[in-house]
PDB file of C-alpha atoms in Angstrom:
ATOM      1  CA  MET A 864       0.000   0.000   0.000  1.00  0.00           C
ATOM      2  CA  ALA A 865       3.100   2.206  -0.227  1.00  0.00           C
ATOM      3  CA  ASP A 866       1.845   3.952  -3.381  1.00  0.00           C
ATOM      4  CA  ILE A 867      -1.439   5.022  -1.803  1.00  0.00           C
ATOM      5  CA  SER A 868      -1.679   8.654  -0.847  1.00  0.00           C
ATOM      6  CA  PRO A 869      -2.833   9.737   2.620  1.00  0.00           C
ATOM      7  CA  LYS A 870      -6.078  10.990   1.022  1.00  0.00           C
ATOM      8  CA  GLN A 871      -6.737   7.611  -0.632  1.00  0.00           C
ATOM      9  CA  LEU A 872      -5.949   5.777   2.589  1.00  0.00           C
ATOM     10  CA  GLU A 873      -8.448   7.955   4.409  1.00  0.00           C
ATOM     11  CA  ASP A 874     -11.036   7.221   1.697  1.00  0.00           C
ATOM     12  CA  VAL A 875     -10.492   3.467   2.170  1.00  0.00           C
ATOM     13  CA  ARG A 876     -10.920   3.795   5.927  1.00  0.00           C
ATOM     14  CA  ALA A 877     -14.076   5.863   5.509  1.00  0.00           C
ATOM     15  CA  GLU A 878     -15.607   3.350   3.090  1.00  0.00           C
ATOM     16  CA  ALA A 879     -14.666   0.459   5.389  1.00  0.00           C
ATOM     17  CA  LEU A 880     -16.440   2.182   8.277  1.00  0.00           C
ATOM     18  CA  ARG A 881     -19.491   2.903   6.130  1.00  0.00           C
ATOM     19  CA  LEU A 882     -19.767  -0.703   4.939  1.00  0.00           C
ATOM     20  CA  SER A 883     -19.157  -1.960   8.465  1.00  0.00           C
ATOM     21  CA  LYS A 884     -22.219  -0.111   9.719  1.00  0.00           C
ATOM     22  CA  SER A 885     -24.474  -1.272   6.884  1.00  0.00           C
ATOM     23  CA  MET A 886     -23.235  -4.881   6.675  1.00  0.00           C
ATOM     24  CA  GLY A 887     -22.372  -5.709  10.267  1.00  0.00           C
ATOM     25  CA  ILE A 888     -18.769  -6.708   9.577  1.00  0.00           C
ATOM     26  CA  SER A 889     -15.627  -5.505  11.322  1.00  0.00           C
ATOM     27  CA  PRO A 890     -14.151  -2.443   9.573  1.00  0.00           C
ATOM     28  CA  ALA A 891     -10.692  -3.989   9.998  1.00  0.00           C
ATOM     29  CA  LYS A 892     -11.732  -7.066   7.975  1.00  0.00           C
ATOM     30  CA  ILE A 893     -13.299  -4.892   5.299  1.00  0.00           C
ATOM     31  CA  ALA A 894     -10.177  -2.732   5.104  1.00  0.00           C
ATOM     32  CA  GLN A 895      -8.058  -5.879   4.780  1.00  0.00           C
ATOM     33  CA  ALA A 896     -10.222  -7.038   1.877  1.00  0.00           C
ATOM     34  CA  PHE A 897      -9.755  -3.654   0.195  1.00  0.00           C
ATOM     35  CA  THR A 898      -5.989  -3.889   0.720  1.00  0.00           C
ATOM     36  CA  LEU A 899      -5.758  -7.312  -0.936  1.00  0.00           C
ATOM     37  CA  LEU A 900      -7.687  -6.143  -4.002  1.00  0.00           C
ATOM     38  CA  ILE A 901      -5.551  -3.026  -4.333  1.00  0.00           C
ATOM     39  CA  LYS A 902      -2.367  -5.089  -4.038  1.00  0.00           C
ATOM     40  CA  ALA A 903      -3.682  -7.253  -6.884  1.00  0.00           C
ATOM     41  CA  GLY A 904      -3.610  -4.218  -9.153  1.00  0.00           C
ATOM     42  CA  MET A 905      -7.037  -2.693  -8.640  1.00  0.00           C
ATOM     43  CA  SER A 906      -7.126   1.060  -8.230  1.00  0.00           C
ATOM     44  CA  VAL A 907      -8.286   2.573  -4.962  1.00  0.00           C
ATOM     45  CA  GLU A 908     -11.118   4.235  -6.838  1.00  0.00           C
ATOM     46  CA  GLU A 909     -12.310   0.903  -8.300  1.00  0.00           C
ATOM     47  CA  ALA A 910     -12.179  -0.769  -4.893  1.00  0.00           C
ATOM     48  CA  ILE A 911     -14.172   2.017  -3.270  1.00  0.00           C
ATOM     49  CA  ALA A 912     -16.621   2.263  -6.177  1.00  0.00           C
ATOM     50  CA  GLY A 913     -17.943  -1.248  -5.612  1.00  0.00           C
ATOM     51  CA  ALA A 914     -15.338  -3.987  -5.992  1.00  0.00           C
ATOM     52  CA  GLY A 915     -14.530  -3.943  -2.294  1.00  0.00           C
ATOM     53  CA  LYS A 916     -18.192  -4.198  -1.404  1.00  0.00           C
ATOM     54  CA  SER A 917     -18.559  -7.099  -3.865  1.00  0.00           C
ATOM     55  CA  ALA A 918     -15.775  -8.950  -2.049  1.00  0.00           C
ATOM     56  CA  VAL A 919     -17.543  -8.455   1.274  1.00  0.00           C
ATOM     57  CA  GLU A 920     -20.898  -9.564  -0.188  1.00  0.00           C
ATOM     58  CA  PHE A 921     -19.194 -12.578  -1.743  1.00  0.00           C
ATOM     59  CA  ALA A 922     -17.805 -13.445   1.676  1.00  0.00           C
ATOM     60  CA  GLN A 923     -21.241 -13.182   3.274  1.00  0.00           C
ATOM     61  CA  VAL A 924     -22.917 -15.646   0.917  1.00  0.00           C
ATOM     62  CA  SER A 925     -19.961 -18.027   0.794  1.00  0.00           C
ATOM     63  CA  GLY A 926     -19.495 -18.325   4.533  1.00  0.00           C
ATOM     64  CA  VAL A 927     -15.844 -17.248   4.505  1.00  0.00           C
ATOM     65  CA  GLU A 928     -14.201 -14.197   6.029  1.00  0.00           C
ATOM     66  CA  ALA A 929     -13.975 -11.052   3.880  1.00  0.00           C
ATOM     67  CA  PRO A 930     -10.155 -11.191   3.674  1.00  0.00           C
ATOM     68  CA  GLN A 931     -10.330 -14.815   2.491  1.00  0.00           C
ATOM     69  CA  ALA A 932     -12.845 -13.899  -0.222  1.00  0.00           C
ATOM     70  CA  ALA A 933     -10.661 -10.982  -1.308  1.00  0.00           C
ATOM     71  CA  GLU A 934      -7.595 -13.257  -1.339  1.00  0.00           C
ATOM     72  CA  PHE A 935      -9.391 -15.582  -3.769  1.00  0.00           C
ATOM     73  CA  MET A 936     -10.326 -12.623  -5.970  1.00  0.00           C
ATOM     74  CA  LYS A 937      -6.756 -11.300  -5.848  1.00  0.00           C
ATOM     75  CA  VAL A 938      -5.236 -14.632  -6.880  1.00  0.00           C
ATOM     76  CA  ALA A 939      -7.823 -15.121  -9.652  1.00  0.00           C
ATOM     77  CA  MET A 940      -7.136 -11.620 -10.980  1.00  0.00           C
ATOM     78  CA  ASN A 941      -3.372 -12.196 -11.012  1.00  0.00           C
ATOM     79  CA  VAL A 942      -3.393 -15.782 -12.300  1.00  0.00           C
ATOM     80  CA  PHE A 943      -6.153 -15.582 -14.912  1.00  0.00           C
ATOM     81  CA  GLY A 944      -6.206 -11.859 -15.724  1.00  0.00           C
ATOM     82  CA  ILE A 945      -9.914 -11.483 -14.996  1.00  0.00           C
ATOM     83  CA  SER A 946     -11.943  -9.010 -12.962  1.00  0.00           C
ATOM     84  CA  ALA A 947     -12.853  -9.530  -9.316  1.00  0.00           C
ATOM     85  CA  LYS A 948     -16.536  -9.707 -10.294  1.00  0.00           C
ATOM     86  CA  GLU A 949     -15.920 -12.343 -12.959  1.00  0.00           C
ATOM     87  CA  ALA A 950     -13.938 -14.413 -10.458  1.00  0.00           C
ATOM     88  CA  ALA A 951     -16.719 -14.297  -7.873  1.00  0.00           C
ATOM     89  CA  ASP A 952     -19.477 -14.936 -10.419  1.00  0.00           C
ATOM     90  CA  THR A 953     -17.680 -17.898 -12.001  1.00  0.00           C
ATOM     91  CA  LEU A 954     -16.995 -19.698  -8.742  1.00  0.00           C
ATOM     92  CA  SER A 955     -20.490 -18.947  -7.453  1.00  0.00           C
ATOM     93  CA  ALA A 956     -22.079 -20.337 -10.619  1.00  0.00           C
ATOM     94  CA  ALA A 957     -20.040 -23.529 -10.392  1.00  0.00           C
ATOM     95  CA  ALA A 958     -20.967 -24.053  -6.744  1.00  0.00           C
ATOM     96  CA  ASP A 959     -24.610 -23.368  -7.560  1.00  0.00           C
ATOM     97  CA  SER A 960     -24.434 -26.042 -10.284  1.00  0.00           C
ATOM     98  CA  SER A 961     -23.030 -28.803  -8.098  1.00  0.00           C
ATOM     99  CA  GLU A 962     -23.120 -30.476  -4.711  1.00  0.00           C
ATOM    100  CA  THR A 963     -20.595 -28.199  -3.033  1.00  0.00           C
ATOM    101  CA  SER A 964     -20.232 -24.739  -1.522  1.00  0.00           C
ATOM    102  CA  ILE A 965     -18.296 -21.640  -2.492  1.00  0.00           C
ATOM    103  CA  ALA A 966     -16.200 -22.012   0.653  1.00  0.00           C
ATOM    104  CA  SER A 967     -15.198 -25.533  -0.383  1.00  0.00           C
ATOM    105  CA  MET A 968     -14.350 -24.340  -3.890  1.00  0.00           C
ATOM    106  CA  ILE A 969     -12.214 -21.515  -2.523  1.00  0.00           C
ATOM    107  CA  GLU A 970     -10.305 -24.116  -0.497  1.00  0.00           C
ATOM    108  CA  SER A 971      -9.757 -26.199  -3.649  1.00  0.00           C
ATOM    109  CA  PHE A 972      -8.800 -23.168  -5.715  1.00  0.00           C
ATOM    110  CA  ALA A 973      -6.119 -22.094  -3.249  1.00  0.00           C
ATOM    111  CA  LEU A 974      -4.315 -25.406  -3.829  1.00  0.00           C
ATOM    112  CA  VAL A 975      -4.551 -25.677  -7.608  1.00  0.00           C
ATOM    113  CA  ALA A 976      -4.382 -22.039  -8.772  1.00  0.00           C
ATOM    114  CA  SER A 977      -0.580 -22.000  -8.796  1.00  0.00           C
ATOM    115  CA  VAL A 978      -0.425 -24.627 -11.558  1.00  0.00           C
ATOM    116  CA  ALA A 979      -3.737 -24.074 -13.369  1.00  0.00           C
ATOM    117  CA  LYS A 980      -2.720 -21.173 -15.595  1.00  0.00           C
ATOM    118  CA  GLY A 981       0.645 -22.712 -16.443  1.00  0.00           C
ATOM    119  CA  THR A 982      -1.106 -25.857 -17.598  1.00  0.00           C
ATOM    120  CA  ASN A 983      -3.453 -24.087 -20.031  1.00  0.00           C
ATOM    121  CA  GLN A 984      -6.489 -24.020 -17.724  1.00  0.00           C
ATOM    122  CA  SER A 985      -8.986 -21.180 -17.260  1.00  0.00           C
ATOM    123  CA  LEU A 986     -10.931 -20.310 -14.123  1.00  0.00           C
ATOM    124  CA  PHE A 987     -14.142 -21.353 -15.889  1.00  0.00           C
ATOM    125  CA  GLY A 988     -12.720 -24.755 -16.843  1.00  0.00           C
ATOM    126  CA  LEU A 989     -11.173 -25.284 -13.434  1.00  0.00           C
ATOM    127  CA  SER A 990     -14.501 -24.428 -11.779  1.00  0.00           C
ATOM    128  CA  GLN A 991     -16.246 -26.931 -14.056  1.00  0.00           C
ATOM    129  CA  GLY A 992     -13.773 -29.597 -12.984  1.00  0.00           C
ATOM    130  CA  LEU A 993     -14.323 -28.880  -9.302  1.00  0.00           C
ATOM    131  CA  ALA A 994     -18.100 -29.029  -9.821  1.00  0.00           C
ATOM    132  CA  VAL A 995     -17.776 -32.403 -11.571  1.00  0.00           C
ATOM    133  CA  LEU A 996     -15.666 -33.803  -8.728  1.00  0.00           C
ATOM    134  CA  ALA A 997     -18.176 -32.595  -6.132  1.00  0.00           C
ATOM    135  CA  ARG A 998     -20.703 -35.014  -7.619  1.00  0.00           C
ATOM    136  CA  TYR A 999     -18.414 -37.817  -6.458  1.00  0.00           C
ATOM    137  CA  GLY A1000     -17.947 -36.384  -2.994  1.00  0.00           C
ATOM    138  CA  ILE A1001     -14.489 -35.070  -3.903  1.00  0.00           C
ATOM    139  CA  LYS A1002     -14.382 -31.556  -2.484  1.00  0.00           C
ATOM    140  CA  GLY A1003     -12.211 -28.974  -0.771  1.00  0.00           C
ATOM    141  CA  GLU A1004      -8.598 -29.932  -0.128  1.00  0.00           C
ATOM    142  CA  GLU A1005      -9.029 -33.359  -1.737  1.00  0.00           C
ATOM    143  CA  ALA A1006     -10.336 -31.904  -5.015  1.00  0.00           C
ATOM    144  CA  GLY A1007      -7.696 -29.181  -5.193  1.00  0.00           C
ATOM    145  CA  THR A1008      -4.836 -31.563  -4.450  1.00  0.00           C
ATOM    146  CA  GLY A1009      -6.196 -34.175  -6.866  1.00  0.00           C
ATOM    147  CA  ILE A1010      -6.421 -31.818  -9.847  1.00  0.00           C
ATOM    148  CA  LYS A1011      -3.067 -30.227  -8.995  1.00  0.00           C
ATOM    149  CA  THR A1012      -1.363 -33.640  -8.842  1.00  0.00           C
ATOM    150  CA  LEU A1013      -2.895 -34.698 -12.153  1.00  0.00           C
ATOM    151  CA  LEU A1014      -1.874 -31.494 -13.946  1.00  0.00           C
ATOM    152  CA  VAL A1015       1.672 -31.482 -12.560  1.00  0.00           C
ATOM    153  CA  LYS A1016       2.234 -35.110 -13.569  1.00  0.00           C
ATOM    154  CA  LEU A1017       0.889 -34.470 -17.074  1.00  0.00           C
ATOM    155  CA  LEU A1018       2.822 -31.217 -17.506  1.00  0.00           C
ATOM    156  CA  ALA A1019       6.230 -32.886 -17.158  1.00  0.00           C
ATOM    157  CA  PRO A1020       5.560 -36.618 -17.454  1.00  0.00           C
ATOM    158  CA  THR A1021       8.208 -39.048 -16.260  1.00  0.00           C
ATOM    159  CA  ASP A1022       8.809 -42.398 -17.931  1.00  0.00           C
ATOM    160  CA  GLU A1023       6.758 -43.946 -15.128  1.00  0.00           C
ATOM    161  CA  ALA A1024       3.873 -41.575 -15.884  1.00  0.00           C
ATOM    162  CA  LYS A1025       3.981 -42.446 -19.576  1.00  0.00           C
ATOM    163  CA  LYS A1026       3.925 -46.163 -18.753  1.00  0.00           C
ATOM    164  CA  ALA A1027       1.018 -45.639 -16.359  1.00  0.00           C
ATOM    165  CA  LEU A1028      -0.948 -43.779 -19.032  1.00  0.00           C
ATOM    166  CA  ALA A1029      -0.192 -46.577 -21.489  1.00  0.00           C
ATOM    167  CA  GLN A1030      -2.068 -48.957 -19.183  1.00  0.00           C
ATOM    168  CA  LEU A1031      -5.131 -46.855 -19.954  1.00  0.00           C
ATOM    169  CA  GLY A1032      -4.377 -46.956 -23.660  1.00  0.00           C
ATOM    170  CA  LEU A1033      -3.176 -43.351 -23.643  1.00  0.00           C
ATOM    171  CA  SER A1034      -0.105 -41.451 -24.750  1.00  0.00           C
ATOM    172  CA  MET A1035       0.885 -37.897 -23.850  1.00  0.00           C
ATOM    173  CA  GLU A1036       0.254 -36.887 -27.462  1.00  0.00           C
ATOM    174  CA  SER A1037      -3.467 -37.443 -26.896  1.00  0.00           C
ATOM    175  CA  LEU A1038      -3.485 -34.993 -23.963  1.00  0.00           C
ATOM    176  CA  VAL A1039      -1.802 -31.987 -25.593  1.00  0.00           C
ATOM    177  CA  ASP A1040      -2.736 -29.657 -28.442  1.00  0.00           C
ATOM    178  CA  ASN A1041      -0.716 -29.033 -31.605  1.00  0.00           C
ATOM    179  CA  GLN A1042       1.418 -26.514 -29.723  1.00  0.00           C
ATOM    180  CA  GLY A1043       2.328 -29.005 -27.031  1.00  0.00           C
ATOM    181  CA  LYS A1044       0.124 -27.397 -24.380  1.00  0.00           C
ATOM    182  CA  LEU A1045      -2.069 -29.494 -22.105  1.00  0.00           C
ATOM    183  CA  LEU A1046      -5.690 -29.646 -23.195  1.00  0.00           C
ATOM    184  CA  PRO A1047      -8.336 -27.882 -21.059  1.00  0.00           C
ATOM    185  CA  LEU A1048      -9.830 -30.105 -18.353  1.00  0.00           C
ATOM    186  CA  ALA A1049     -13.061 -30.751 -20.275  1.00  0.00           C
ATOM    187  CA  GLN A1050     -11.091 -32.146 -23.207  1.00  0.00           C
ATOM    188  CA  ILE A1051      -8.768 -34.138 -20.937  1.00  0.00           C
ATOM    189  CA  ALA A1052     -11.881 -35.674 -19.374  1.00  0.00           C
ATOM    190  CA  GLU A1053     -13.147 -36.674 -22.817  1.00  0.00           C
ATOM    191  CA  VAL A1054      -9.820 -38.318 -23.671  1.00  0.00           C
ATOM    192  CA  PHE A1055     -10.060 -40.341 -20.452  1.00  0.00           C
ATOM    193  CA  ALA A1056     -13.698 -41.184 -21.193  1.00  0.00           C
ATOM    194  CA  LYS A1057     -12.930 -42.487 -24.684  1.00  0.00           C
ATOM    195  CA  SER A1058      -9.989 -44.582 -23.491  1.00  0.00           C
ATOM    196  CA  MET A1059     -12.090 -46.274 -20.800  1.00  0.00           C
ATOM    197  CA  ARG A1060     -15.332 -46.605 -22.733  1.00  0.00           C
ATOM    198  CA  GLY A1061     -14.861 -50.351 -23.142  1.00  0.00           C
ATOM    199  CA  MET A1062     -14.124 -50.978 -19.462  1.00  0.00           C
ATOM    200  CA  ASP A1063     -16.787 -52.484 -17.248  1.00  0.00           C
ATOM    201  CA  LYS A1064     -17.367 -51.171 -13.726  1.00  0.00           C
ATOM    202  CA  SER A1065     -15.035 -53.674 -12.076  1.00  0.00           C
ATOM    203  CA  ALA A1066     -12.203 -52.699 -14.422  1.00  0.00           C
ATOM    204  CA  ARG A1067     -12.782 -49.000 -13.765  1.00  0.00           C
ATOM    205  CA  ASP A1068     -12.873 -49.571 -10.026  1.00  0.00           C
ATOM    206  CA  ALA A1069      -9.632 -51.555 -10.241  1.00  0.00           C
ATOM    207  CA  MET A1070      -7.937 -48.365 -11.444  1.00  0.00           C
ATOM    208  CA  LEU A1071      -8.275 -46.919  -7.965  1.00  0.00           C
ATOM    209  CA  THR A1072      -5.858 -49.496  -6.568  1.00  0.00           C
ATOM    210  CA  ASN A1073      -3.637 -50.034  -9.624  1.00  0.00           C
ATOM    211  CA  GLU A1074      -0.126 -49.792  -8.175  1.00  0.00           C
ATOM    212  CA  ALA A1075       1.497 -48.268 -11.261  1.00  0.00           C
ATOM    213  CA  LEU A1076      -1.182 -45.586 -11.551  1.00  0.00           C
ATOM    214  CA  VAL A1077      -1.285 -44.827  -7.825  1.00  0.00           C
ATOM    215  CA  ASN A1078       2.514 -44.523  -7.629  1.00  0.00           C
ATOM    216  CA  VAL A1079       2.428 -41.814 -10.302  1.00  0.00           C
ATOM    217  CA  PHE A1080      -0.833 -39.958  -9.724  1.00  0.00           C
ATOM    218  CA  ASP A1081      -1.488 -40.737  -6.049  1.00  0.00           C
ATOM    219  CA  VAL A1082      -4.872 -42.008  -4.898  1.00  0.00           C
ATOM    220  CA  ARG A1083      -6.360 -38.512  -5.181  1.00  0.00           C
ATOM    221  CA  GLY A1084      -5.170 -38.040  -8.733  1.00  0.00           C
ATOM    222  CA  ILE A1085      -6.573 -41.441  -9.698  1.00  0.00           C
ATOM    223  CA  ARG A1086      -9.952 -40.520  -8.207  1.00  0.00           C
ATOM    224  CA  VAL A1087      -9.937 -37.397 -10.399  1.00  0.00           C
ATOM    225  CA  ILE A1088      -9.160 -39.462 -13.509  1.00  0.00           C
ATOM    226  CA  HIS A1089     -11.909 -41.939 -12.572  1.00  0.00           C
ATOM    227  CA  ALA A1090     -14.521 -39.191 -12.081  1.00  0.00           C
ATOM    228  CA  PHE A1091     -13.522 -37.287 -15.218  1.00  0.00           C
ATOM    229  CA  ALA A1092     -13.625 -40.495 -17.275  1.00  0.00           C
ATOM    230  CA  GLU A1093     -17.168 -41.232 -16.127  1.00  0.00           C
ATOM    231  CA  GLN A1094     -18.380 -37.723 -16.974  1.00  0.00           C
ATOM    232  CA  GLY A1095     -16.380 -36.931 -20.112  1.00  0.00           C
ATOM    233  CA  ALA A1096     -17.102 -33.870 -22.226  1.00  0.00           C
ATOM    234  CA  LYS A1097     -20.861 -34.330 -21.798  1.00  0.00           C
ATOM    235  CA  GLY A1098     -20.598 -34.063 -18.025  1.00  0.00           C
ATOM    236  CA  PHE A1099     -18.530 -30.898 -18.296  1.00  0.00           C
ATOM    237  CA  ALA A1100     -20.995 -29.480 -20.834  1.00  0.00           C
ATOM    238  CA  ARG A1101     -23.891 -30.126 -18.451  1.00  0.00           C
ATOM    239  CA  ILE A1102     -22.065 -28.148 -15.771  1.00  0.00           C
ATOM    240  CA  ALA A1103     -21.376 -25.358 -18.274  1.00  0.00           C
ATOM    241  CA  THR A1104     -25.056 -25.229 -19.210  1.00  0.00           C
ATOM    242  CA  ALA A1105     -26.094 -25.075 -15.561  1.00  0.00           C
ATOM    243  CA  MET A1106     -23.552 -22.318 -14.948  1.00  0.00           C
ATOM    244  CA  SER A1107     -24.795 -20.329 -17.943  1.00  0.00           C
ATOM    245  CA  THR A1108     -28.403 -20.428 -16.761  1.00  0.00           C
ATOM    246  CA  SER A1109     -27.622 -19.705 -13.118  1.00  0.00           C
ATOM    247  CA  LYS A1110     -28.556 -16.175 -12.069  1.00  0.00           C
ATOM    248  CA  PRO A1111     -27.438 -14.234  -8.999  1.00  0.00           C
ATOM    249  CA  SER A1112     -29.771 -12.629  -6.525  1.00  0.00           C
ATOM    250  CA  ARG A1113     -28.297  -9.254  -5.717  1.00  0.00           C
ATOM    251  CA  ALA A1114     -30.963  -8.759  -3.099  1.00  0.00           C
ATOM    252  CA  ALA A1115     -29.854 -11.958  -1.411  1.00  0.00           C
ATOM    253  CA  LEU A1116     -26.248 -10.870  -1.686  1.00  0.00           C
ATOM    254  CA  SER A1117     -26.972  -7.554  -0.029  1.00  0.00           C
ATOM    255  CA  ALA A1118     -28.938  -9.268   2.701  1.00  0.00           C
ATOM    256  CA  GLY A1119     -26.086 -11.671   3.311  1.00  0.00           C
ATOM    257  CA  VAL A1120     -28.295 -14.711   2.812  1.00  0.00           C
ATOM    258  CA  ARG A1121     -26.314 -17.892   3.347  1.00  0.00           C
ATOM    259  CA  HIS A1122     -26.994 -20.833   1.097  1.00  0.00           C
ATOM    260  CA  GLY A1123     -24.898 -23.909   0.464  1.00  0.00           C
ATOM    261  CA  ALA A1124     -24.712 -23.264  -3.262  1.00  0.00           C
ATOM    262  CA  ALA A1125     -24.745 -19.458  -3.183  1.00  0.00           C
ATOM    263  CA  PRO A1126     -26.081 -16.872  -5.660  1.00  0.00           C
ATOM    264  CA  THR A1127     -24.350 -16.971  -9.019  1.00  0.00           C
ATOM    265  CA  ALA A1128     -23.294 -15.433 -12.319  1.00  0.00           C
ATOM    266  CA  GLN A1129     -25.255 -12.818 -14.234  1.00  0.00           C
ATOM    267  CA  SER A1130     -24.066 -14.144 -17.527  1.00  0.00           C
ATOM    268  CA  MET A1131     -21.798 -16.961 -18.584  1.00  0.00           C
ATOM    269  CA  SER A1132     -20.959 -18.437 -21.969  1.00  0.00           C
ATOM    270  CA  LEU A1133     -22.191 -21.977 -22.485  1.00  0.00           C
ATOM    271  CA  ILE A1134     -18.694 -23.329 -22.921  1.00  0.00           C
ATOM    272  CA  ASP A1135     -15.368 -22.147 -21.547  1.00  0.00           C
ATOM    273  CA  PRO A1136     -14.234 -19.418 -24.011  1.00  0.00           C
ATOM    274  CA  GLN A1137     -10.981 -21.236 -24.784  1.00  0.00           C
ATOM    275  CA  ASP A1138     -12.975 -24.344 -25.767  1.00  0.00           C
ATOM    276  CA  ARG A1139     -15.558 -22.695 -28.036  1.00  0.00           C
ATOM    277  CA  HIS A1140     -13.891 -23.615 -31.305  1.00  0.00           C
ATOM    278  CA  THR A1141     -13.195 -27.207 -30.334  1.00  0.00           C
ATOM    279  CA  THR A1142     -15.365 -30.058 -31.526  1.00  0.00           C
ATOM    280  CA  TRP A1143     -15.422 -33.149 -29.362  1.00  0.00           C
TER     281      TRP A1143
END
């Protein structure tokens, strides 16, 4: 906050006090949320004009503290280059379209965000993946660690990883695009789905204890592969459709209504923008 003038600092304090009175939240927590957004590159004026309040409202409906909500927004802004509002709306829509909560998704996001962008993933696609996993009871820390492990192992595959994939009838070439970048999660899921289409349930379940696979991807990574293979591109598309039709209730946001799935996005494209020109 070294670049903030005394006048701007006073404006932040005044707005934090004003919101504290109207929203019943500690002014210190609100000020901390403002600070995190400003450190992420948002101007003081933007934070005061509404972004800071959005972070506090997002915290109210998600059941997390305002600084934690702002931290998520800050990381999403820096990692994916999106606005604070888009970050909140995307995660809210995904939670609203699955059997999980925003708080659980924030926990997952904190673990996987560091590798998501570097592995050609978007926040929309990552949120879809977390929503898919929630249908299998894979949430929070388990979901975040599982996706992170999978992406890291696929990003720089060892000989052991390549051999493990071969047991599923896969090669790394099937999981990257023509520029050598990892495919988005929805497309990775479809590759898994196609490779396992001929497996019966017992064969699929045996994957979960396959020593070669577990040694490379860990049990959590294998559970992610198993869930993604069962859902495939169609499962991800269903989540995308649900996210696109999910609408937020600003009145509920302002009232701080708590709901397990939370209010959601005002508008969302049917498919992750980076997937729109891909045909499965």
